[in-house]
Short mmCIF file of N, CA, C and O in Angstrom, two decimals:
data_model
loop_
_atom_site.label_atom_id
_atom_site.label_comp_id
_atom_site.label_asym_id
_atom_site.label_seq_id
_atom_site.Cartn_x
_atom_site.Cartn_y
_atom_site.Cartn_z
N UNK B 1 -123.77 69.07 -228.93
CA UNK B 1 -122.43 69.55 -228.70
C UNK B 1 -122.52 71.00 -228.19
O UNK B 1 -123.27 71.77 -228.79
N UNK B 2 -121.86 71.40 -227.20
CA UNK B 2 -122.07 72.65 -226.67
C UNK B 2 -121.45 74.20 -226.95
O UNK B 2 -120.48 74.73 -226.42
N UNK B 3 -121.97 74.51 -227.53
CA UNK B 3 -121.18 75.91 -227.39
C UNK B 3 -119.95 76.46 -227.01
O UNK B 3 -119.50 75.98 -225.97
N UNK B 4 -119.18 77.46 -227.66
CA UNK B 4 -118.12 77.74 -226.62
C UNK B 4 -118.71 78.62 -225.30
O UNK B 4 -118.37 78.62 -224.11
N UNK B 5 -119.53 79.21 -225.90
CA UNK B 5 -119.77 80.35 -224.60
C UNK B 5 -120.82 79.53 -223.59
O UNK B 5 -121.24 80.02 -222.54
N UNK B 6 -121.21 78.11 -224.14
CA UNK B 6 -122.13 77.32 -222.98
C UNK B 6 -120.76 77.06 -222.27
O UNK B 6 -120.72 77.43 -221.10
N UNK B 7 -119.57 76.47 -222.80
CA UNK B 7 -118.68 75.64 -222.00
C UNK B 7 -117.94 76.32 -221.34
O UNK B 7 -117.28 75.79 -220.45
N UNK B 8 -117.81 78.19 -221.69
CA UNK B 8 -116.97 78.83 -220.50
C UNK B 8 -118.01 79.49 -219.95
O UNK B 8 -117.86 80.52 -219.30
N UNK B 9 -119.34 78.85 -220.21
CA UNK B 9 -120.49 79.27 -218.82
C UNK B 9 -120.02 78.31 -217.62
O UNK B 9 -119.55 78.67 -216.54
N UNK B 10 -120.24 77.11 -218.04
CA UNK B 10 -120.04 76.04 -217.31
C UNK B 10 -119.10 76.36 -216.51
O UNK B 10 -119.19 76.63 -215.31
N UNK B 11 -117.90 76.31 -217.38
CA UNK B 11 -116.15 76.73 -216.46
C UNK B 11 -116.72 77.27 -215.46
O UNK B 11 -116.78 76.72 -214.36
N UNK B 12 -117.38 78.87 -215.84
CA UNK B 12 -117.33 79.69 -214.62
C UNK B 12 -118.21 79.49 -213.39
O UNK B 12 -118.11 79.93 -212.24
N UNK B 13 -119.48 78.36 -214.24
CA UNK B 13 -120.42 78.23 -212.98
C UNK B 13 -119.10 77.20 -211.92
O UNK B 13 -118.90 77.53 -210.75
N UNK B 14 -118.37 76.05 -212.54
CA UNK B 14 -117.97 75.52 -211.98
C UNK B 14 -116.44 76.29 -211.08
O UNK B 14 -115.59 75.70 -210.40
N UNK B 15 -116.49 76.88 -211.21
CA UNK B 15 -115.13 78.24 -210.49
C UNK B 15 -115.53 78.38 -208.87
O UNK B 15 -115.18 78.03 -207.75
N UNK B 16 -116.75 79.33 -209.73
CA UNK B 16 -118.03 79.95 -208.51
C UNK B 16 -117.82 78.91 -207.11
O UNK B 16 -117.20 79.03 -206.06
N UNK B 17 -118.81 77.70 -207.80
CA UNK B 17 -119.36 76.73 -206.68
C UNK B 17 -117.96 75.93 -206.04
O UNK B 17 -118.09 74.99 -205.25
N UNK B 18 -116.89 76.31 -206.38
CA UNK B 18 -115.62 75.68 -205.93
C UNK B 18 -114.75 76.75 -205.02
O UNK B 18 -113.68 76.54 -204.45
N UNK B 19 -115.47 77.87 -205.04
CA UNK B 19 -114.96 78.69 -204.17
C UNK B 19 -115.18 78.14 -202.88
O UNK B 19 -116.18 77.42 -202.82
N UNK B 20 -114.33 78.31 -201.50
CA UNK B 20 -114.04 78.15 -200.47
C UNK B 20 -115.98 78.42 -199.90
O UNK B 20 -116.72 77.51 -199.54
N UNK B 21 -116.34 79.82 -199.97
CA UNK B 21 -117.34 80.81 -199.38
C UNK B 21 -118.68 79.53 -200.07
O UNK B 21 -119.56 78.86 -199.53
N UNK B 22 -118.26 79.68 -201.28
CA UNK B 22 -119.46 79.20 -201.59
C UNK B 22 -120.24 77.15 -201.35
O UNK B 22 -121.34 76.61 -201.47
N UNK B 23 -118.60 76.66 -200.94
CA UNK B 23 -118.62 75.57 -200.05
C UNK B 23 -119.29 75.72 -199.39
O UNK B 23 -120.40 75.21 -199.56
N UNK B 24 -118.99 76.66 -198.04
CA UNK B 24 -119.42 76.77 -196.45
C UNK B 24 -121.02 76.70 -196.84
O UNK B 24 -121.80 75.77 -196.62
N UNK B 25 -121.29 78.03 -197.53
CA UNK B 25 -122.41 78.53 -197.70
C UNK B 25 -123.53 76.87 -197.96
O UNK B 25 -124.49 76.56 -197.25
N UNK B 26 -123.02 76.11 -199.09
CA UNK B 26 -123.84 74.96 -199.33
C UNK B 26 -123.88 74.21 -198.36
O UNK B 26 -125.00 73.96 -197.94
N UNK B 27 -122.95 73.72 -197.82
CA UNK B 27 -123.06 72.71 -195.92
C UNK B 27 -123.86 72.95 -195.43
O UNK B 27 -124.77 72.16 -195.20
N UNK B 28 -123.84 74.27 -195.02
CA UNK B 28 -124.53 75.13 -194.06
C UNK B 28 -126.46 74.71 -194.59
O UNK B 28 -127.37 74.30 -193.88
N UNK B 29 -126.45 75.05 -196.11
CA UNK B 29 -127.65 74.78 -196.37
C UNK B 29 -128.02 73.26 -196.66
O UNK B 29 -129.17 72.85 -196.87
N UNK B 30 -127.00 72.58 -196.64
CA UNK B 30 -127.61 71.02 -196.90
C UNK B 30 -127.74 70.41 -195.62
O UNK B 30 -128.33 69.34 -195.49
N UNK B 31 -127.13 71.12 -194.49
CA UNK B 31 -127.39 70.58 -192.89
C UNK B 31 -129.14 71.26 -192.39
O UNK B 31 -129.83 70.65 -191.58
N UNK B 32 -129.53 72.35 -192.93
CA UNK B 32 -130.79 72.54 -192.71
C UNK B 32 -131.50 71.68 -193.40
O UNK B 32 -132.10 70.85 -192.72
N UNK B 33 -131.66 71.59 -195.11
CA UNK B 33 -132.24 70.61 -195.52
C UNK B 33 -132.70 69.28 -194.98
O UNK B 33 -133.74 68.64 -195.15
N UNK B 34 -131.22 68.99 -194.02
CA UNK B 34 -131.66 67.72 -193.51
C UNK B 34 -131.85 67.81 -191.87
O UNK B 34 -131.72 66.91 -191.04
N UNK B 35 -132.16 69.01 -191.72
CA UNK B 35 -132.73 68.71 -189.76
C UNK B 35 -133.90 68.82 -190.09
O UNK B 35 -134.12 69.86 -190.72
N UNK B 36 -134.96 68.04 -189.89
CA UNK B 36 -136.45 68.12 -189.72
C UNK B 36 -136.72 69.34 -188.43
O UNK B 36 -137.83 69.85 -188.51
N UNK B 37 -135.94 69.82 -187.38
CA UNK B 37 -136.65 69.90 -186.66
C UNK B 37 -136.69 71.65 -187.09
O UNK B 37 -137.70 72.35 -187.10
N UNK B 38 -134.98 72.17 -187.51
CA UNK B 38 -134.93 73.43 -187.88
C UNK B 38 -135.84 73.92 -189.15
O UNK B 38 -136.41 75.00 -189.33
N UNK B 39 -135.79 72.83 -189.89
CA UNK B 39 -137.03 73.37 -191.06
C UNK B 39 -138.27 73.94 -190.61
O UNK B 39 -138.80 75.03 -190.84
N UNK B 40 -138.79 72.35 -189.49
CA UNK B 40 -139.86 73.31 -188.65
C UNK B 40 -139.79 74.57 -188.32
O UNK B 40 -140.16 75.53 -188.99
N UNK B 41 -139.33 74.56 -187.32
CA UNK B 41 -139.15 76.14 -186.83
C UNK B 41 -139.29 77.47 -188.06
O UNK B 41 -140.07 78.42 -188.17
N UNK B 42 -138.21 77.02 -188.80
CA UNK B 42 -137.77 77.79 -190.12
C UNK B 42 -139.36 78.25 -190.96
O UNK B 42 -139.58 79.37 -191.42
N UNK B 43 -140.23 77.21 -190.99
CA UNK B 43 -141.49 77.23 -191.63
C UNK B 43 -142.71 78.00 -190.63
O UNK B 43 -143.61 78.59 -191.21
N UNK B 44 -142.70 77.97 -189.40
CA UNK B 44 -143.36 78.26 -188.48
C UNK B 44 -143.07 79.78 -188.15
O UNK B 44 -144.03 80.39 -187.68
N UNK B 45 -142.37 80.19 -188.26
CA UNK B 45 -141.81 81.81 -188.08
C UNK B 45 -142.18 81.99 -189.24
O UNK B 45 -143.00 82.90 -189.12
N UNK B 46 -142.11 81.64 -190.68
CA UNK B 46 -142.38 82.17 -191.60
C UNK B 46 -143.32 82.28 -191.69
O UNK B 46 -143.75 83.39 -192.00
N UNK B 47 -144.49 80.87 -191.43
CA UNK B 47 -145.78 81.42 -191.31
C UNK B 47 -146.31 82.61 -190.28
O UNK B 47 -147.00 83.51 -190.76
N UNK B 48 -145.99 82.61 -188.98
CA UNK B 48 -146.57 83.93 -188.54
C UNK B 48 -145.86 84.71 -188.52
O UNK B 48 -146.05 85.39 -187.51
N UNK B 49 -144.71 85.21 -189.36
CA UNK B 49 -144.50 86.51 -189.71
C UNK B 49 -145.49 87.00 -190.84
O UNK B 49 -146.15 88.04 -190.90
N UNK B 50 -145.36 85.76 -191.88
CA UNK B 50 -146.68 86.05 -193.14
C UNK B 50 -148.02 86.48 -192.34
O UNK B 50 -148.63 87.37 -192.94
N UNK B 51 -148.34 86.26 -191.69
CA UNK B 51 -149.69 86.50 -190.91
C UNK B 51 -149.69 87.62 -190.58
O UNK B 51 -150.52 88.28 -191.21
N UNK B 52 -148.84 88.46 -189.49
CA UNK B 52 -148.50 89.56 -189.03
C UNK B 52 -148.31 90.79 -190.20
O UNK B 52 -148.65 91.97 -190.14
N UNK B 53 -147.76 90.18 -191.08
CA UNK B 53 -147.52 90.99 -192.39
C UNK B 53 -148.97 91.63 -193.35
O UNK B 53 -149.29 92.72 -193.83
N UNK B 54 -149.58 90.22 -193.27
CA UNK B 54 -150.78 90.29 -194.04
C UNK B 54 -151.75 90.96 -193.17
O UNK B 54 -152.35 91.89 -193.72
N UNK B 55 -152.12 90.64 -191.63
CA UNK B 55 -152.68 91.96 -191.13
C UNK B 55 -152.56 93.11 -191.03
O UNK B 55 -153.49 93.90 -191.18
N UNK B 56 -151.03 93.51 -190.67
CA UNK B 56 -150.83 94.76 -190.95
C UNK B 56 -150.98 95.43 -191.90
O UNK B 56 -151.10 96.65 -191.75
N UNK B 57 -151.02 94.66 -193.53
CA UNK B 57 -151.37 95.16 -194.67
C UNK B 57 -152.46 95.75 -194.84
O UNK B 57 -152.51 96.85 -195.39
N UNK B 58 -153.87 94.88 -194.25
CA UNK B 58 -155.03 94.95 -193.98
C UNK B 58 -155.11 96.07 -192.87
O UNK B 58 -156.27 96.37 -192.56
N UNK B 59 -154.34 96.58 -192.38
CA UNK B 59 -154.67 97.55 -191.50
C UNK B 59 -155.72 97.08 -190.02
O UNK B 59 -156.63 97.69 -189.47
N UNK B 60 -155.15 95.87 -189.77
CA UNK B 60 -155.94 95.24 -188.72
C UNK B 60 -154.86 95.64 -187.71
O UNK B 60 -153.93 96.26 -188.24
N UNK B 61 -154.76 95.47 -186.46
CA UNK B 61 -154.55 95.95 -185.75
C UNK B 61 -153.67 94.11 -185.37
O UNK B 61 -154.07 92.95 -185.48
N UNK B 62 -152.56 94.67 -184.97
CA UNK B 62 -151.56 93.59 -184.26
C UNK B 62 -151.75 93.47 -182.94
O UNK B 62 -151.67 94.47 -182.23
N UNK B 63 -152.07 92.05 -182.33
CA UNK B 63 -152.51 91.47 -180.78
C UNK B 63 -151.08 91.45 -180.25
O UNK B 63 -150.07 91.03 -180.81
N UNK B 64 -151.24 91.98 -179.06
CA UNK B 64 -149.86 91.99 -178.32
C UNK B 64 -149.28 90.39 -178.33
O UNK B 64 -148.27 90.12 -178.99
N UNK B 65 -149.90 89.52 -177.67
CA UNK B 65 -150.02 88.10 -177.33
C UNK B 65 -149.76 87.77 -178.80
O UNK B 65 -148.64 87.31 -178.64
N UNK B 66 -150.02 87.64 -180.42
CA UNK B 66 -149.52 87.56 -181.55
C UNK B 66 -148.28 87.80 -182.12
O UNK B 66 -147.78 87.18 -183.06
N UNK B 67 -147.78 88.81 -181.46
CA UNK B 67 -146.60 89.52 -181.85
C UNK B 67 -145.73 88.93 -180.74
O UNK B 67 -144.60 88.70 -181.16
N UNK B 68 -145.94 88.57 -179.24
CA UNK B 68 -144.92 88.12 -178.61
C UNK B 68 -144.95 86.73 -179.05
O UNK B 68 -143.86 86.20 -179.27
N UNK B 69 -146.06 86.03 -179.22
CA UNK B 69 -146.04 84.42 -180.31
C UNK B 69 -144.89 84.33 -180.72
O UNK B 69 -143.91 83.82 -180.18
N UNK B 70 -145.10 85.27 -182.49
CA UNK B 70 -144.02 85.52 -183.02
C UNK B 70 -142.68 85.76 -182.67
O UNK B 70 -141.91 85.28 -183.50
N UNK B 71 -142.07 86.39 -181.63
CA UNK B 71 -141.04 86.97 -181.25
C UNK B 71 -140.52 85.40 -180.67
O UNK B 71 -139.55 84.74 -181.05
N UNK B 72 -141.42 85.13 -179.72
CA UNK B 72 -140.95 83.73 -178.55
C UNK B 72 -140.13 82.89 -180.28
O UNK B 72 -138.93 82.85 -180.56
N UNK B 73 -141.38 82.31 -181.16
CA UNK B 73 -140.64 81.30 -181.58
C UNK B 73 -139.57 82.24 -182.92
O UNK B 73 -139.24 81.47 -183.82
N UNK B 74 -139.24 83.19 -183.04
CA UNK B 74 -138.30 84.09 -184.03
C UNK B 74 -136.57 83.36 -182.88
O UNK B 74 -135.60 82.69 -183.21
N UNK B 75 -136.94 83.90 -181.75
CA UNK B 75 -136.00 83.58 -180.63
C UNK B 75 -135.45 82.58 -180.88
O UNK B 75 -134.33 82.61 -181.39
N UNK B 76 -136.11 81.37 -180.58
CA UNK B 76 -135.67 80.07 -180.47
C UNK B 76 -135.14 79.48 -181.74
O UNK B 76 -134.18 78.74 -181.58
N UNK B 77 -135.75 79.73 -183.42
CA UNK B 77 -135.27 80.03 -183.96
C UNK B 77 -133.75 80.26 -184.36
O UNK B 77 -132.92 79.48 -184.84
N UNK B 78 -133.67 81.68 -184.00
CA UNK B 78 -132.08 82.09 -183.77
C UNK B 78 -131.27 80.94 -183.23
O UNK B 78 -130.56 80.14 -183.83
N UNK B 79 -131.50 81.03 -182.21
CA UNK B 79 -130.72 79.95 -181.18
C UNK B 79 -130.54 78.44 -181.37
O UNK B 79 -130.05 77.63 -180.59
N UNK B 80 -131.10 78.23 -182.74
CA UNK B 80 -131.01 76.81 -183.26
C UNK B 80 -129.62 77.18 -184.17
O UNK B 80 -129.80 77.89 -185.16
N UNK B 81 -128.32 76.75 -183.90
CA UNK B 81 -127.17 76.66 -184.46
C UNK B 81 -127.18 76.34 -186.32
O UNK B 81 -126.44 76.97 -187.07
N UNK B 82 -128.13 75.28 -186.79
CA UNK B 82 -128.59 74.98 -187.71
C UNK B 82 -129.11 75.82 -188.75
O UNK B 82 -128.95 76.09 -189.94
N UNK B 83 -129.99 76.16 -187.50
CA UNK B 83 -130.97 77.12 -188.87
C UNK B 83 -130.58 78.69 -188.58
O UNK B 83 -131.37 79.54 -189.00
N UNK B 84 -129.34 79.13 -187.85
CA UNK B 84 -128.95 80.27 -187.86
C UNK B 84 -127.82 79.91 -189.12
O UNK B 84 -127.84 80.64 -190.11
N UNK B 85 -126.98 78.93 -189.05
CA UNK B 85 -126.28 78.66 -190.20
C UNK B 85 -126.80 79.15 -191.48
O UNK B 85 -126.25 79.91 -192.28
N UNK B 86 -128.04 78.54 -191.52
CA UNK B 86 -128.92 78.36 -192.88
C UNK B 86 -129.48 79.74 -193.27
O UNK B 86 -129.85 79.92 -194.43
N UNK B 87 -129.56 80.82 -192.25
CA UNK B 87 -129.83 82.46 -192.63
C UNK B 87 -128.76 82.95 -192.91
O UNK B 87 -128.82 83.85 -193.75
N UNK B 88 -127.53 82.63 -192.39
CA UNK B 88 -126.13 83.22 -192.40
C UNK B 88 -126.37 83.37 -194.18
O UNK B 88 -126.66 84.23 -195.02
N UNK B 89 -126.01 81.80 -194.05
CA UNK B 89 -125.87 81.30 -195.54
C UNK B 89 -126.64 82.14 -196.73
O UNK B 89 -126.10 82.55 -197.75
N UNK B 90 -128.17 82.32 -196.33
CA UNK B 90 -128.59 83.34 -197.21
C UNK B 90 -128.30 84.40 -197.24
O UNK B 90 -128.47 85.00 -198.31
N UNK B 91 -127.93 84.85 -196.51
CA UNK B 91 -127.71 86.74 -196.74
C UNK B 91 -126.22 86.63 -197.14
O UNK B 91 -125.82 87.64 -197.71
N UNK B 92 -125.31 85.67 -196.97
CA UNK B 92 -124.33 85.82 -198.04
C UNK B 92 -124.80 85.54 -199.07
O UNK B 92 -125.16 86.65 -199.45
N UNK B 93 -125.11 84.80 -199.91
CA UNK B 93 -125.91 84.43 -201.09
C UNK B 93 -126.55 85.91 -201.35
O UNK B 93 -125.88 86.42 -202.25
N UNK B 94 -127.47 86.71 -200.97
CA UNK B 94 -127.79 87.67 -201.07
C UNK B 94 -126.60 88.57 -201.49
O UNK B 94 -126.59 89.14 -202.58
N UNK B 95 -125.75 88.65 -200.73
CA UNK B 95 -124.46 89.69 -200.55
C UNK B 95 -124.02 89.68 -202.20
O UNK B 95 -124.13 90.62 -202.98
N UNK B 96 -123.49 88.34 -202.49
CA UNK B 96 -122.81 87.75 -203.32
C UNK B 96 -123.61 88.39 -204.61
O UNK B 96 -122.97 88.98 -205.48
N UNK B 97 -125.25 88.22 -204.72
CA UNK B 97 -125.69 88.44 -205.86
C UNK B 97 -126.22 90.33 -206.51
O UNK B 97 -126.84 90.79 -207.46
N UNK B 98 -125.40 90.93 -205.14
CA UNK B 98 -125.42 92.17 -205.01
C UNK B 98 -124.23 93.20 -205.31
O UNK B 98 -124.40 94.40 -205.14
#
């Protein structure tokens, strides 16, 4: 049997996720979830930004041709309607928990 302060947790989680913002925000992320192709992308920028990151950490020196890699598919990226949704979506989420 639950608590009172579990059950006006609940209430409020259930408030939250019924807000208008926080609708959009989930669409937005359950339409990436389900494009195979934007995940790609989404995973592929992440990996060579991680790369770029981790050399520079290392104090290796960044390849021009590496960094425009990166940039070309960061680009295309963007320009995927989907998975620009799906960043929107986080940095409100971000916003929200700020």
């Amino acid at each position: 049997m639950p608590t009172k302060i579990e059950a006006k947790t609940r209430e409020l989680c259930q408030t939250l996720i019924e807000q208008p913002e926080m609708i959009s925000i989930r669409k937005r992320i359950d339409a990436f979830l389900a494009n195979d192709a934007a995940r790609g992308q989404y995973e592929t920028v992440t990996s060579k930004g991680q790369a770029l990151h981790e050399k520079q950490a290392k104090s290796q020196t960044l390849e021009g041709a590496e960094i425009a890699d990166f940039e070309t598919h960061r680009d295309a990226l963007l320009q995927n309607s989907v998975a620009r949704g799906f960043l929107d979506a986080q940095e409100e989420l971000h916003e929200i928990q700020h």
